[in-house]
């Protein structure tokens, strides 16, 4: 599976928020833990709605959690 051009800071943010588990984040966002794993590893780009929900969990603007890097590998 190819990596996306969408980068994220989810792992860092989880640990800054009381070492939140992937499962806890998944429950707050309404997705599976496997979805969080794939997003965090940059193997899957979240839907726009999921991206906003993830940012909201951390109380951060979308661009503090996700970035788009065209042409990167």
Backbone as XML, in Angstrom:
<?xml version="1.0"?>
<chain id="A" units="angstrom">
  <residue number="1" name="UNK">
    <atom name="N" x="0.849" y="-1.183" z="0.000"/>
    <atom name="CA" x="0.000" y="0.000" z="0.000"/>
    <atom name="C" x="0.893" y="1.245" z="0.000"/>
  </residue>
  <residue number="2" name="UNK">
    <atom name="N" x="0.654" y="2.152" z="-0.898"/>
    <atom name="CA" x="1.470" y="3.355" z="-1.015"/>
    <atom name="C" x="1.124" y="4.366" z="0.072"/>
  </residue>
  <residue number="3" name="UNK">
    <atom name="N" x="2.157" y="5.048" z="0.523"/>
    <atom name="CA" x="1.923" y="6.109" z="1.498"/>
    <atom name="C" x="1.304" y="7.307" z="0.801"/>
  </residue>
  <residue number="4" name="UNK">
    <atom name="N" x="0.577" y="8.098" z="1.562"/>
    <atom name="CA" x="-0.059" y="9.282" z="1.000"/>
    <atom name="C" x="0.866" y="10.480" z="1.135"/>
  </residue>
  <residue number="5" name="UNK">
    <atom name="N" x="0.428" y="11.586" z="0.597"/>
    <atom name="CA" x="1.165" y="12.832" z="0.741"/>
    <atom name="C" x="0.661" y="13.620" z="1.952"/>
  </residue>
  <residue number="6" name="UNK">
    <atom name="N" x="-0.282" y="13.057" z="2.676"/>
    <atom name="CA" x="-0.819" y="13.718" z="3.867"/>
    <atom name="C" x="0.022" y="13.291" z="5.064"/>
  </residue>
  <residue number="7" name="UNK">
    <atom name="N" x="0.644" y="14.249" z="5.694"/>
    <atom name="CA" x="1.480" y="14.004" z="6.876"/>
    <atom name="C" x="0.679" y="14.371" z="8.117"/>
  </residue>
  <residue number="8" name="UNK">
    <atom name="N" x="1.072" y="13.819" z="9.270"/>
    <atom name="CA" x="0.344" y="14.150" z="10.491"/>
    <atom name="C" x="1.234" y="14.099" z="11.716"/>
  </residue>
  <residue number="9" name="UNK">
    <atom name="N" x="0.733" y="14.694" z="12.785"/>
    <atom name="CA" x="1.418" y="14.739" z="14.080"/>
    <atom name="C" x="0.610" y="13.985" z="15.136"/>
  </residue>
  <residue number="10" name="UNK">
    <atom name="N" x="-0.167" y="13.006" z="14.724"/>
    <atom name="CA" x="-1.078" y="12.346" z="15.658"/>
    <atom name="C" x="-0.333" y="11.655" z="16.787"/>
  </residue>
  <residue number="11" name="UNK">
    <atom name="N" x="0.710" y="10.925" z="16.474"/>
    <atom name="CA" x="1.444" y="10.200" z="17.528"/>
    <atom name="C" x="1.953" y="11.169" z="18.587"/>
  </residue>
  <residue number="12" name="UNK">
    <atom name="N" x="2.578" y="12.237" z="18.158"/>
    <atom name="CA" x="3.088" y="13.245" z="19.091"/>
    <atom name="C" x="1.962" y="13.831" z="19.926"/>
  </residue>
  <residue number="13" name="UNK">
    <atom name="N" x="0.863" y="14.181" z="19.288"/>
    <atom name="CA" x="-0.266" y="14.769" z="20.006"/>
    <atom name="C" x="-0.884" y="13.789" z="20.994"/>
  </residue>
  <residue number="14" name="UNK">
    <atom name="N" x="-0.949" y="12.513" z="20.632"/>
    <atom name="CA" x="-1.496" y="11.523" z="21.570"/>
    <atom name="C" x="-0.680" y="11.484" z="22.848"/>
  </residue>
  <residue number="15" name="UNK">
    <atom name="N" x="0.642" y="11.521" z="22.713"/>
    <atom name="CA" x="1.494" y="11.463" z="23.894"/>
    <atom name="C" x="1.483" y="12.765" z="24.682"/>
  </residue>
  <residue number="16" name="UNK">
    <atom name="N" x="1.270" y="13.873" z="24.018"/>
    <atom name="CA" x="1.149" y="15.155" z="24.713"/>
    <atom name="C" x="-0.181" y="15.273" z="25.456"/>
  </residue>
  <residue number="17" name="UNK">
    <atom name="N" x="-1.120" y="14.431" z="25.110"/>
    <atom name="CA" x="-2.441" y="14.439" z="25.752"/>
    <atom name="C" x="-2.604" y="13.206" z="26.632"/>
  </residue>
  <residue number="18" name="UNK">
    <atom name="N" x="-1.696" y="13.064" z="27.573"/>
    <atom name="CA" x="-1.799" y="12.005" z="28.568"/>
    <atom name="C" x="-1.546" y="10.617" z="28.031"/>
  </residue>
  <residue number="19" name="UNK">
    <atom name="N" x="-0.685" y="10.516" z="27.023"/>
    <atom name="CA" x="-0.373" y="9.221" z="26.417"/>
    <atom name="C" x="-1.648" y="8.488" z="25.992"/>
  </residue>
  <residue number="20" name="UNK">
    <atom name="N" x="-2.510" y="9.221" z="25.320"/>
    <atom name="CA" x="-3.765" y="8.680" z="24.802"/>
    <atom name="C" x="-3.472" y="7.486" z="23.895"/>
  </residue>
  <residue number="21" name="UNK">
    <atom name="N" x="-4.214" y="6.430" z="24.059"/>
    <atom name="CA" x="-4.032" y="5.256" z="23.208"/>
    <atom name="C" x="-4.710" y="5.467" z="21.862"/>
  </residue>
  <residue number="22" name="UNK">
    <atom name="N" x="-4.288" y="4.666" z="20.899"/>
    <atom name="CA" x="-4.940" y="4.702" z="19.593"/>
    <atom name="C" x="-6.404" y="4.309" z="19.736"/>
  </residue>
  <residue number="23" name="UNK">
    <atom name="N" x="-6.692" y="3.369" z="20.610"/>
    <atom name="CA" x="-8.069" y="2.936" z="20.826"/>
    <atom name="C" x="-8.915" y="4.073" z="21.387"/>
  </residue>
  <residue number="24" name="UNK">
    <atom name="N" x="-8.377" y="4.812" z="22.360"/>
    <atom name="CA" x="-9.120" y="5.932" z="22.961"/>
    <atom name="C" x="-9.403" y="7.003" z="21.909"/>
  </residue>
  <residue number="25" name="UNK">
    <atom name="N" x="-8.416" y="7.305" z="21.079"/>
    <atom name="CA" x="-8.622" y="8.292" z="20.018"/>
    <atom name="C" x="-9.671" y="7.794" z="19.031"/>
  </residue>
  <residue number="26" name="UNK">
    <atom name="N" x="-9.580" y="6.530" z="18.664"/>
    <atom name="CA" x="-10.551" y="5.954" z="17.728"/>
    <atom name="C" x="-11.970" y="6.077" z="18.263"/>
  </residue>
  <residue number="27" name="UNK">
    <atom name="N" x="-12.152" y="5.798" z="19.536"/>
    <atom name="CA" x="-13.485" y="5.892" z="20.135"/>
    <atom name="C" x="-14.006" y="7.319" z="20.122"/>
  </residue>
  <residue number="28" name="UNK">
    <atom name="N" x="-13.126" y="8.284" z="20.374"/>
    <atom name="CA" x="-13.543" y="9.687" z="20.382"/>
    <atom name="C" x="-13.908" y="10.172" z="18.974"/>
  </residue>
  <residue number="29" name="UNK">
    <atom name="N" x="-13.232" y="9.626" z="17.976"/>
    <atom name="CA" x="-13.450" y="10.052" z="16.593"/>
    <atom name="C" x="-14.576" y="9.256" z="15.930"/>
  </residue>
  <residue number="30" name="UNK">
    <atom name="N" x="-14.811" y="8.040" z="16.417"/>
    <atom name="CA" x="-15.856" y="7.205" z="15.832"/>
    <atom name="C" x="-15.367" y="6.341" z="14.687"/>
  </residue>
  <residue number="31" name="UNK">
    <atom name="N" x="-14.104" y="5.933" z="14.767"/>
    <atom name="CA" x="-13.521" y="5.036" z="13.773"/>
    <atom name="C" x="-12.886" y="3.859" z="14.509"/>
  </residue>
  <residue number="32" name="UNK">
    <atom name="N" x="-12.334" y="2.909" z="13.760"/>
    <atom name="CA" x="-11.677" y="1.770" z="14.391"/>
    <atom name="C" x="-10.232" y="2.128" z="14.751"/>
  </residue>
  <residue number="33" name="UNK">
    <atom name="N" x="-9.669" y="1.337" z="15.664"/>
    <atom name="CA" x="-8.269" y="1.534" z="16.024"/>
    <atom name="C" x="-7.385" y="1.316" z="14.796"/>
  </residue>
  <residue number="34" name="UNK">
    <atom name="N" x="-7.756" y="0.360" z="13.949"/>
    <atom name="CA" x="-6.973" y="0.086" z="12.746"/>
    <atom name="C" x="-6.944" y="1.293" z="11.813"/>
  </residue>
  <residue number="35" name="UNK">
    <atom name="N" x="-8.033" y="2.044" z="11.781"/>
    <atom name="CA" x="-8.065" y="3.260" z="10.968"/>
    <atom name="C" x="-7.076" y="4.281" z="11.508"/>
  </residue>
  <residue number="36" name="UNK">
    <atom name="N" x="-7.053" y="4.458" z="12.826"/>
    <atom name="CA" x="-6.102" y="5.388" z="13.441"/>
    <atom name="C" x="-4.672" y="4.945" z="13.160"/>
  </residue>
  <residue number="37" name="UNK">
    <atom name="N" x="-4.400" y="3.643" z="13.269"/>
    <atom name="CA" x="-3.065" y="3.116" z="12.982"/>
    <atom name="C" x="-2.656" y="3.475" z="11.554"/>
  </residue>
  <residue number="38" name="UNK">
    <atom name="N" x="-3.538" y="3.227" z="10.584"/>
    <atom name="CA" x="-3.227" y="3.500" z="9.177"/>
    <atom name="C" x="-3.016" y="4.985" z="8.920"/>
  </residue>
  <residue number="39" name="UNK">
    <atom name="N" x="-3.841" y="5.832" z="9.532"/>
    <atom name="CA" x="-3.682" y="7.285" z="9.367"/>
    <atom name="C" x="-2.355" y="7.725" z="9.978"/>
  </residue>
  <residue number="40" name="UNK">
    <atom name="N" x="-2.086" y="7.263" z="11.194"/>
    <atom name="CA" x="-0.865" y="7.650" z="11.906"/>
    <atom name="C" x="0.384" y="7.233" z="11.137"/>
  </residue>
  <residue number="41" name="UNK">
    <atom name="N" x="0.347" y="6.064" z="10.513"/>
    <atom name="CA" x="1.490" y="5.567" z="9.735"/>
    <atom name="C" x="1.536" y="6.155" z="8.328"/>
  </residue>
  <residue number="42" name="UNK">
    <atom name="N" x="0.597" y="7.048" z="8.030"/>
    <atom name="CA" x="0.508" y="7.736" z="6.746"/>
    <atom name="C" x="0.296" y="6.774" z="5.581"/>
  </residue>
  <residue number="43" name="UNK">
    <atom name="N" x="-0.445" y="5.686" z="5.848"/>
    <atom name="CA" x="-0.793" y="4.733" z="4.809"/>
    <atom name="C" x="-2.205" y="4.964" z="4.309"/>
  </residue>
  <residue number="44" name="UNK">
    <atom name="N" x="-2.921" y="5.864" z="4.974"/>
    <atom name="CA" x="-4.317" y="6.130" z="4.640"/>
    <atom name="C" x="-4.616" y="7.581" z="4.963"/>
  </residue>
  <residue number="45" name="UNK">
    <atom name="N" x="-5.269" y="8.267" z="4.040"/>
    <atom name="CA" x="-5.683" y="9.649" z="4.284"/>
    <atom name="C" x="-7.094" y="9.640" z="4.864"/>
  </residue>
  <residue number="46" name="UNK">
    <atom name="N" x="-7.289" y="10.326" z="5.973"/>
    <atom name="CA" x="-8.625" y="10.337" z="6.568"/>
    <atom name="C" x="-9.596" y="11.159" z="5.735"/>
  </residue>
  <residue number="47" name="UNK">
    <atom name="N" x="-10.877" y="10.880" z="5.923"/>
    <atom name="CA" x="-11.882" y="11.735" z="5.300"/>
    <atom name="C" x="-11.746" y="13.118" z="5.921"/>
  </residue>
  <residue number="48" name="UNK">
    <atom name="N" x="-12.300" y="14.098" z="5.273"/>
    <atom name="CA" x="-12.251" y="15.454" z="5.805"/>
    <atom name="C" x="-12.931" y="15.516" z="7.172"/>
  </residue>
  <residue number="49" name="UNK">
    <atom name="N" x="-14.071" y="14.838" z="7.300"/>
    <atom name="CA" x="-14.791" y="14.817" z="8.564"/>
    <atom name="C" x="-13.955" y="14.181" z="9.672"/>
  </residue>
  <residue number="50" name="UNK">
    <atom name="N" x="-13.309" y="13.050" z="9.375"/>
    <atom name="CA" x="-12.471" y="12.386" z="10.378"/>
    <atom name="C" x="-11.287" y="13.266" z="10.759"/>
  </residue>
  <residue number="51" name="UNK">
    <atom name="N" x="-10.701" y="13.948" z="9.787"/>
    <atom name="CA" x="-9.571" y="14.835" z="10.066"/>
    <atom name="C" x="-9.980" y="15.960" z="11.018"/>
  </residue>
  <residue number="52" name="UNK">
    <atom name="N" x="-11.145" y="16.562" z="10.765"/>
    <atom name="CA" x="-11.634" y="17.617" z="11.655"/>
    <atom name="C" x="-11.917" y="17.076" z="13.053"/>
  </residue>
  <residue number="53" name="UNK">
    <atom name="N" x="-12.478" y="15.869" z="13.125"/>
    <atom name="CA" x="-12.772" y="15.270" z="14.431"/>
    <atom name="C" x="-11.483" y="14.993" z="15.208"/>
  </residue>
  <residue number="54" name="UNK">
    <atom name="N" x="-10.461" y="14.486" z="14.522"/>
    <atom name="CA" x="-9.177" y="14.225" z="15.174"/>
    <atom name="C" x="-8.589" y="15.528" z="15.707"/>
  </residue>
  <residue number="55" name="UNK">
    <atom name="N" x="-8.593" y="16.563" z="14.885"/>
    <atom name="CA" x="-8.075" y="17.867" z="15.324"/>
    <atom name="C" x="-8.852" y="18.380" z="16.531"/>
  </residue>
  <residue number="56" name="UNK">
    <atom name="N" x="-10.175" y="18.206" z="16.519"/>
    <atom name="CA" x="-11.014" y="18.676" z="17.627"/>
    <atom name="C" x="-10.703" y="17.944" z="18.927"/>
  </residue>
  <residue number="57" name="UNK">
    <atom name="N" x="-10.423" y="16.644" z="18.843"/>
    <atom name="CA" x="-10.073" y="15.872" z="20.041"/>
    <atom name="C" x="-8.862" y="16.505" z="20.732"/>
  </residue>
  <residue number="58" name="UNK">
    <atom name="N" x="-7.910" y="16.956" z="19.939"/>
    <atom name="CA" x="-6.695" y="17.543" z="20.497"/>
    <atom name="C" x="-6.811" y="19.051" z="20.737"/>
  </residue>
  <residue number="59" name="UNK">
    <atom name="N" x="-7.929" y="19.646" z="20.336"/>
    <atom name="CA" x="-8.106" y="21.081" z="20.507"/>
    <atom name="C" x="-7.151" y="21.893" z="19.651"/>
  </residue>
  <residue number="60" name="UNK">
    <atom name="N" x="-6.847" y="21.356" z="18.486"/>
    <atom name="CA" x="-5.887" y="21.994" z="17.580"/>
    <atom name="C" x="-6.563" y="22.320" z="16.253"/>
  </residue>
  <residue number="61" name="UNK">
    <atom name="N" x="-6.058" y="23.339" z="15.540"/>
    <atom name="CA" x="-6.571" y="23.579" z="14.189"/>
    <atom name="C" x="-6.112" y="22.449" z="13.265"/>
  </residue>
  <residue number="62" name="UNK">
    <atom name="N" x="-6.841" y="22.236" z="12.209"/>
    <atom name="CA" x="-6.554" y="21.150" z="11.278"/>
    <atom name="C" x="-5.104" y="21.165" z="10.797"/>
  </residue>
  <residue number="63" name="UNK">
    <atom name="N" x="-4.588" y="22.344" z="10.482"/>
    <atom name="CA" x="-3.222" y="22.417" z="9.948"/>
    <atom name="C" x="-2.139" y="22.207" z="10.996"/>
  </residue>
  <residue number="64" name="UNK">
    <atom name="N" x="-2.506" y="22.107" z="12.264"/>
    <atom name="CA" x="-1.538" y="21.756" z="13.304"/>
    <atom name="C" x="-1.428" y="20.236" z="13.444"/>
  </residue>
  <residue number="65" name="UNK">
    <atom name="N" x="-2.407" y="19.531" z="12.899"/>
    <atom name="CA" x="-2.425" y="18.071" z="12.977"/>
    <atom name="C" x="-2.023" y="17.445" z="11.646"/>
  </residue>
  <residue number="66" name="UNK">
    <atom name="N" x="-2.507" y="18.024" z="10.548"/>
    <atom name="CA" x="-2.259" y="17.466" z="9.219"/>
    <atom name="C" x="-1.590" y="18.485" z="8.315"/>
  </residue>
  <residue number="67" name="UNK">
    <atom name="N" x="-0.778" y="17.972" z="7.391"/>
    <atom name="CA" x="-0.205" y="18.817" z="6.349"/>
    <atom name="C" x="-0.164" y="18.011" z="5.055"/>
  </residue>
  <residue number="68" name="UNK">
    <atom name="N" x="-0.186" y="18.729" z="3.947"/>
    <atom name="CA" x="-0.146" y="18.089" z="2.639"/>
    <atom name="C" x="1.156" y="18.465" z="1.972"/>
  </residue>
  <residue number="69" name="UNK">
    <atom name="N" x="1.890" y="17.434" z="1.554"/>
    <atom name="CA" x="3.192" y="17.661" z="0.922"/>
    <atom name="C" x="3.201" y="17.033" z="-0.462"/>
  </residue>
  <residue number="70" name="UNK">
    <atom name="N" x="2.779" y="17.792" z="-1.462"/>
    <atom name="CA" x="2.760" y="17.232" z="-2.822"/>
    <atom name="C" x="4.163" y="16.894" z="-3.301"/>
  </residue>
  <residue number="71" name="UNK">
    <atom name="N" x="4.268" y="15.771" z="-3.993"/>
    <atom name="CA" x="5.547" y="15.390" z="-4.563"/>
    <atom name="C" x="6.491" y="14.722" z="-3.590"/>
  </residue>
  <residue number="72" name="UNK">
    <atom name="N" x="6.128" y="14.560" z="-2.326"/>
    <atom name="CA" x="7.021" y="13.909" z="-1.373"/>
    <atom name="C" x="6.799" y="12.407" z="-1.401"/>
  </residue>
  <residue number="73" name="UNK">
    <atom name="N" x="7.756" y="11.665" z="-0.965"/>
    <atom name="CA" x="7.644" y="10.193" z="-0.925"/>
    <atom name="C" x="7.932" y="9.694" z="0.433"/>
  </residue>
</chain>
